[in-house]
Amino acid sequence: AQSVSQHNHHVILSEAASLELGCNYSYGGTVNLFWYVQYPGQHLQLLLKYFSGDPLVKGIKGFEAEFIKSKFSFNLRKPSVQWSDTAEYFCAVRGEFSGGYNKLIFGAGTRLAVHP
Amino acid sequence: NAGVTQTPKFQVLKTGQSMTLQCAQDMNHEYMSWYRQDPGMGLRLIHYSVGAGITDQGEVPNGYNVSRSTTEDFPLRLLSAAPSQTSVYFCASSYSLDNEQFFGPGTRLTVL
């Protein structure tokens, strides 16, 4: 079955450390890729998305992600995290999974805690 | 715009009871979906709709029904509640899947 894997379930960093969260998907067709963030007590919000073109995409709040087609990966990065980045991060993939219409499938999420 | 609204915010059911979670959006979005969020499992797609009158199953559809009679509303029905359906339920909508999904505030459901 098609799936989206986020390998790190919990990440703890100090402020100013660099961040990389992994996301891999298992689907050979055309996909669109997203990262969403859920701050404590809030709704999910879109960080960035990739549809086509430059595989390095930049999002809000200094986040970026790189699409590597050969590795089926879309890792999220930030050079220097802040305490306010403490949140749960979800990778999502849109594709024609299992036939039918296009669906948006989420990974299990990575909970990031940034310590001052 | 109110965005995506969900009612109720909290609900406690007994095993075997049925209920409907309401979702509405006022953005004229075609695409709507229901997810459940469980610790360590992220958001799992239950059902989705690509427009009025068109619905399809997601990853975990068993025990849930949906219908889409209007563009605005996308209710989720639990036919016979089970403890395994204890979860937080999110409704989301977007103009299309190319666009950002807007999420509702969620419904926290407990089934005893």
GROMACS .gro file of C-alpha atoms in nm:
model
  228
    1ALA     CA    1   0.000   0.000   0.000
    2GLN     CA    2   0.111   0.352  -0.065
    3SER     CA    3   0.244   0.526   0.242
    4VAL     CA    4   0.424   0.826   0.379
    5SER     CA    5   0.699   0.762   0.631
    6GLN     CA    6   0.845   1.006   0.877
    7HIS     CA    7   1.134   0.834   1.046
    8ASN     CA    8   1.181   1.065   1.343
    9HIS     CA    9   0.889   1.062   1.581
   10HIS     CA   10   1.046   1.289   1.841
   11VAL     CA   11   1.330   1.537   1.795
   12ILE     CA   12   1.481   1.752   2.069
   13LEU     CA   13   1.711   2.039   1.975
   14SER     CA   14   1.866   2.342   2.134
   15GLU     CA   15   1.802   2.685   1.990
   16ALA     CA   16   2.023   2.771   1.689
   17ALA     CA   17   2.076   2.405   1.605
   18SER     CA   18   2.007   2.291   1.251
   19LEU     CA   19   1.702   2.081   1.174
   20GLU     CA   20   1.636   1.811   0.920
   21LEU     CA   21   1.320   1.601   0.930
   22GLY     CA   22   1.294   1.305   0.698
   23CYS     CA   23   0.997   1.215   0.479
   24ASN     CA   24   0.979   0.927   0.235
   25TYR     CA   25   0.685   0.806   0.033
   26SER     CA   26   0.614   0.487  -0.153
   27TYR     CA   27   0.434   0.568  -0.476
   28GLY     CA   28   0.573   0.558  -0.826
   29GLY     CA   29   0.335   0.797  -0.994
   30THR     CA   30   0.319   1.173  -1.007
   31VAL     CA   31   0.301   1.330  -0.663
   32ASN     CA   32   0.270   1.668  -0.503
   33LEU     CA   33   0.441   1.713  -0.169
   34PHE     CA   34   0.359   1.922   0.135
   35TRP     CA   35   0.481   1.997   0.484
   36TYR     CA   36   0.228   2.109   0.744
   37VAL     CA   37   0.293   2.227   1.099
   38GLN     CA   38   0.068   2.206   1.404
   39TYR     CA   39   0.164   2.439   1.689
   40PRO     CA   40   0.035   2.341   2.032
   41GLY     CA   41  -0.340   2.393   2.051
   42GLN     CA   42  -0.367   2.519   1.694
   43HIS     CA   43  -0.484   2.399   1.353
   44LEU     CA   44  -0.255   2.250   1.094
   45GLN     CA   45  -0.093   2.515   0.875
   46LEU     CA   46   0.088   2.481   0.545
   47LEU     CA   47   0.465   2.535   0.564
   48LEU     CA   48   0.555   2.471   0.202
   49LYS     CA   49   0.466   2.266  -0.102
   50TYR     CA   50   0.628   2.120  -0.411
   51PHE     CA   51   0.453   2.062  -0.741
   52SER     CA   52   0.721   2.091  -1.008
   53GLY     CA   53   1.031   2.285  -1.107
   54ASP     CA   54   1.316   2.362  -0.869
   55PRO     CA   55   1.331   2.068  -0.627
   56LEU     CA   56   1.445   2.299  -0.348
   57VAL     CA   57   1.142   2.486  -0.220
   58LYS     CA   58   1.130   2.758   0.039
   59GLY     CA   59   0.843   2.807   0.278
   60ILE     CA   60   0.743   3.031   0.562
   61LYS     CA   61   0.948   3.099   0.876
   62GLY     CA   62   1.280   3.004   0.715
   63PHE     CA   63   1.191   2.644   0.636
   64GLU     CA   64   1.290   2.474   0.314
   65ALA     CA   65   1.254   2.126   0.170
   66GLU     CA   66   1.428   1.932  -0.102
   67PHE     CA   67   1.254   1.686  -0.333
   68ILE     CA   68   1.481   1.401  -0.439
   69LYS     CA   69   1.281   1.195  -0.686
   70SER     CA   70   1.527   0.905  -0.701
   71LYS     CA   71   1.504   0.862  -0.325
   72PHE     CA   72   1.128   0.928  -0.299
   73SER     CA   73   1.215   1.181  -0.032
   74PHE     CA   74   1.105   1.531   0.067
   75ASN     CA   75   1.308   1.629   0.372
   76LEU     CA   76   1.237   1.945   0.568
   77ARG     CA   77   1.524   2.166   0.682
   78LYS     CA   78   1.590   2.480   0.879
   79PRO     CA   79   1.942   2.612   0.939
   80SER     CA   80   1.875   2.752   1.286
   81VAL     CA   81   1.571   2.663   1.492
   82GLN     CA   82   1.400   2.882   1.747
   83TRP     CA   83   1.202   2.798   2.057
   84SER     CA   84   0.888   2.906   1.866
   85ASP     CA   85   0.943   2.620   1.619
   86THR     CA   86   0.831   2.374   1.886
   87ALA     CA   87   0.544   2.195   1.714
   88GLU     CA   88   0.445   1.879   1.535
   89TYR     CA   89   0.542   1.855   1.168
   90PHE     CA   90   0.357   1.648   0.911
   91CYS     CA   91   0.466   1.547   0.565
   92ALA     CA   92   0.183   1.491   0.316
   93VAL     CA   93   0.173   1.349  -0.033
   94ARG     CA   94  -0.094   1.387  -0.297
   95GLY     CA   95  -0.134   1.115  -0.553
   96GLU     CA   96  -0.375   0.873  -0.711
   97PHE     CA   97  -0.322   0.616  -0.441
   98SER     CA   98  -0.519   0.295  -0.489
   99GLY     CA   99  -0.703   0.436  -0.788
  100GLY     CA  100  -1.000   0.664  -0.750
  101TYR     CA  101  -0.944   1.033  -0.720
  102ASN     CA  102  -0.635   1.209  -0.595
  103LYS     CA  103  -0.592   1.180  -0.221
  104LEU     CA  104  -0.379   1.363   0.031
  105ILE     CA  105  -0.206   1.121   0.266
  106PHE     CA  106  -0.019   1.230   0.579
  107GLY     CA  107   0.275   1.082   0.759
  108ALA     CA  108   0.267   1.001   1.129
  109GLY     CA  109   0.425   1.332   1.224
  110THR     CA  110   0.742   1.441   1.402
  111ARG     CA  111   0.716   1.615   1.733
  112LEU     CA  112   0.990   1.879   1.765
  113ALA     CA  113   1.087   2.031   2.098
  114VAL     CA  114   1.332   2.322   2.096
  115HIS     CA  115   1.497   2.416   2.423
  116PRO     CA  116   1.622   2.770   2.486
  117ASN     CA  117  -1.540   3.410   0.623
  118ALA     CA  118  -1.577   3.163   0.907
  119GLY     CA  119  -1.347   2.917   0.729
  120VAL     CA  120  -1.399   2.553   0.823
  121THR     CA  121  -1.627   2.495   1.119
  122GLN     CA  122  -1.684   2.172   1.306
  123THR     CA  123  -1.941   2.077   1.566
  124PRO     CA  124  -1.939   1.955   1.832
  125LYS     CA  125  -1.595   2.030   1.981
  126PHE     CA  126  -1.622   1.749   2.233
  127GLN     CA  127  -1.840   1.439   2.243
  128VAL     CA  128  -1.866   1.132   2.463
  129LEU     CA  129  -2.053   0.831   2.330
  130LYS     CA  130  -2.132   0.486   2.458
  131THR     CA  131  -2.040   0.184   2.250
  132GLY     CA  132  -2.305   0.120   1.989
  133GLN     CA  133  -2.442   0.473   1.975
  134SER     CA  134  -2.451   0.660   1.647
  135MET     CA  135  -2.382   1.024   1.581
  136THR     CA  136  -2.294   1.274   1.311
  137LEU     CA  137  -1.997   1.508   1.317
  138GLN     CA  138  -2.074   1.826   1.130
  139CYS     CA  139  -1.837   2.011   0.900
  140ALA     CA  140  -1.910   2.322   0.699
  141GLN     CA  141  -1.703   2.565   0.495
  142ASP     CA  142  -1.796   2.897   0.343
  143MET     CA  143  -1.509   2.930   0.096
  144ASN     CA  144  -1.679   2.752  -0.195
  145HIS     CA  145  -1.418   2.477  -0.183
  146GLU     CA  146  -1.473   2.169  -0.395
  147TYR     CA  147  -1.246   1.932  -0.206
  148MET     CA  148  -1.336   1.829   0.149
  149SER     CA  149  -1.202   1.552   0.364
  150TRP     CA  150  -1.218   1.393   0.706
  151TYR     CA  151  -0.912   1.282   0.900
  152ARG     CA  152  -0.865   1.124   1.236
  153GLN     CA  153  -0.556   1.206   1.441
  154ASP     CA  154  -0.420   0.950   1.683
  155PRO     CA  155  -0.094   0.967   1.880
  156GLY     CA  156   0.195   0.825   1.681
  157MET     CA  157  -0.018   0.769   1.372
  158GLY     CA  158  -0.053   1.118   1.234
  159LEU     CA  159  -0.360   1.207   1.032
  160ARG     CA  160  -0.533   0.924   0.855
  161LEU     CA  161  -0.780   0.994   0.578
  162ILE     CA  162  -1.127   0.855   0.645
  163HIS     CA  163  -1.335   0.979   0.352
  164TYR     CA  164  -1.309   1.262   0.106
  165SER     CA  165  -1.516   1.441  -0.153
  166VAL     CA  166  -1.412   1.612  -0.476
  167GLY     CA  167  -1.742   1.794  -0.515
  168ALA     CA  168  -2.111   1.782  -0.432
  169GLY     CA  169  -2.244   1.432  -0.484
  170ILE     CA  170  -1.898   1.272  -0.517
  171THR     CA  171  -1.731   1.093  -0.229
  172ASP     CA  172  -1.467   0.825  -0.198
  173GLN     CA  173  -1.299   0.619   0.070
  174GLY     CA  174  -0.968   0.707   0.227
  175GLU     CA  175  -0.730   0.494   0.431
  176VAL     CA  176  -0.960   0.404   0.722
  177PRO     CA  177  -1.324   0.424   0.607
  178ASN     CA  178  -1.473   0.133   0.802
  179GLY     CA  179  -1.738   0.235   1.053
  180TYR     CA  180  -1.793   0.576   0.895
  181ASN     CA  181  -2.028   0.712   0.630
  182VAL     CA  182  -2.027   1.044   0.449
  183SER     CA  183  -2.243   1.230   0.203
  184ARG     CA  184  -2.200   1.557   0.016
  185SER     CA  185  -2.534   1.699  -0.082
  186THR     CA  186  -2.408   2.058  -0.094
  187THR     CA  187  -2.071   2.222  -0.158
  188GLU     CA  188  -2.068   2.367   0.192
  189ASP     CA  189  -2.140   2.065   0.412
  190PHE     CA  190  -1.964   1.734   0.459
  191PRO     CA  191  -2.099   1.543   0.762
  192LEU     CA  192  -1.930   1.232   0.898
  193ARG     CA  193  -2.156   0.963   1.044
  194LEU     CA  194  -2.050   0.704   1.295
  195LEU     CA  195  -2.289   0.415   1.250
  196SER     CA  196  -2.222   0.220   1.570
  197ALA     CA  197  -1.951   0.376   1.782
  198ALA     CA  198  -1.665   0.160   1.908
  199PRO     CA  199  -1.384   0.244   2.155
  200SER     CA  200  -1.138   0.221   1.864
  201GLN     CA  201  -1.303   0.531   1.721
  202THR     CA  202  -1.189   0.742   2.014
  203SER     CA  203  -0.984   1.008   1.841
  204VAL     CA  204  -0.964   1.369   1.732
  205TYR     CA  205  -1.143   1.426   1.404
  206PHE     CA  206  -1.043   1.701   1.163
  207CYS     CA  207  -1.233   1.823   0.863
  208ALA     CA  208  -1.040   2.000   0.589
  209SER     CA  209  -1.124   2.176   0.267
  210SER     CA  210  -0.948   2.330  -0.029
  211TYR     CA  211  -1.034   2.473  -0.367
  212SER     CA  212  -0.848   2.180  -0.516
  213LEU     CA  213  -0.573   1.943  -0.404
  214ASP     CA  214  -0.321   2.181  -0.558
  215ASN     CA  215  -0.410   2.434  -0.295
  216GLU     CA  216  -0.353   2.455   0.078
  217GLN     CA  217  -0.588   2.247   0.290
  218PHE     CA  218  -0.772   2.453   0.550
  219PHE     CA  219  -0.841   2.259   0.866
  220GLY     CA  220  -1.124   2.294   1.112
  221PRO     CA  221  -1.064   2.314   1.488
  222GLY     CA  222  -1.134   1.944   1.541
  223THR     CA  223  -1.380   1.730   1.733
  224ARG     CA  224  -1.250   1.528   2.027
  225LEU     CA  225  -1.455   1.209   2.047
  226THR     CA  226  -1.443   0.957   2.330
  227VAL     CA  227  -1.626   0.625   2.302
  228LEU     CA  228  -1.674   0.440   2.628
   0.00000   0.00000   0.00000
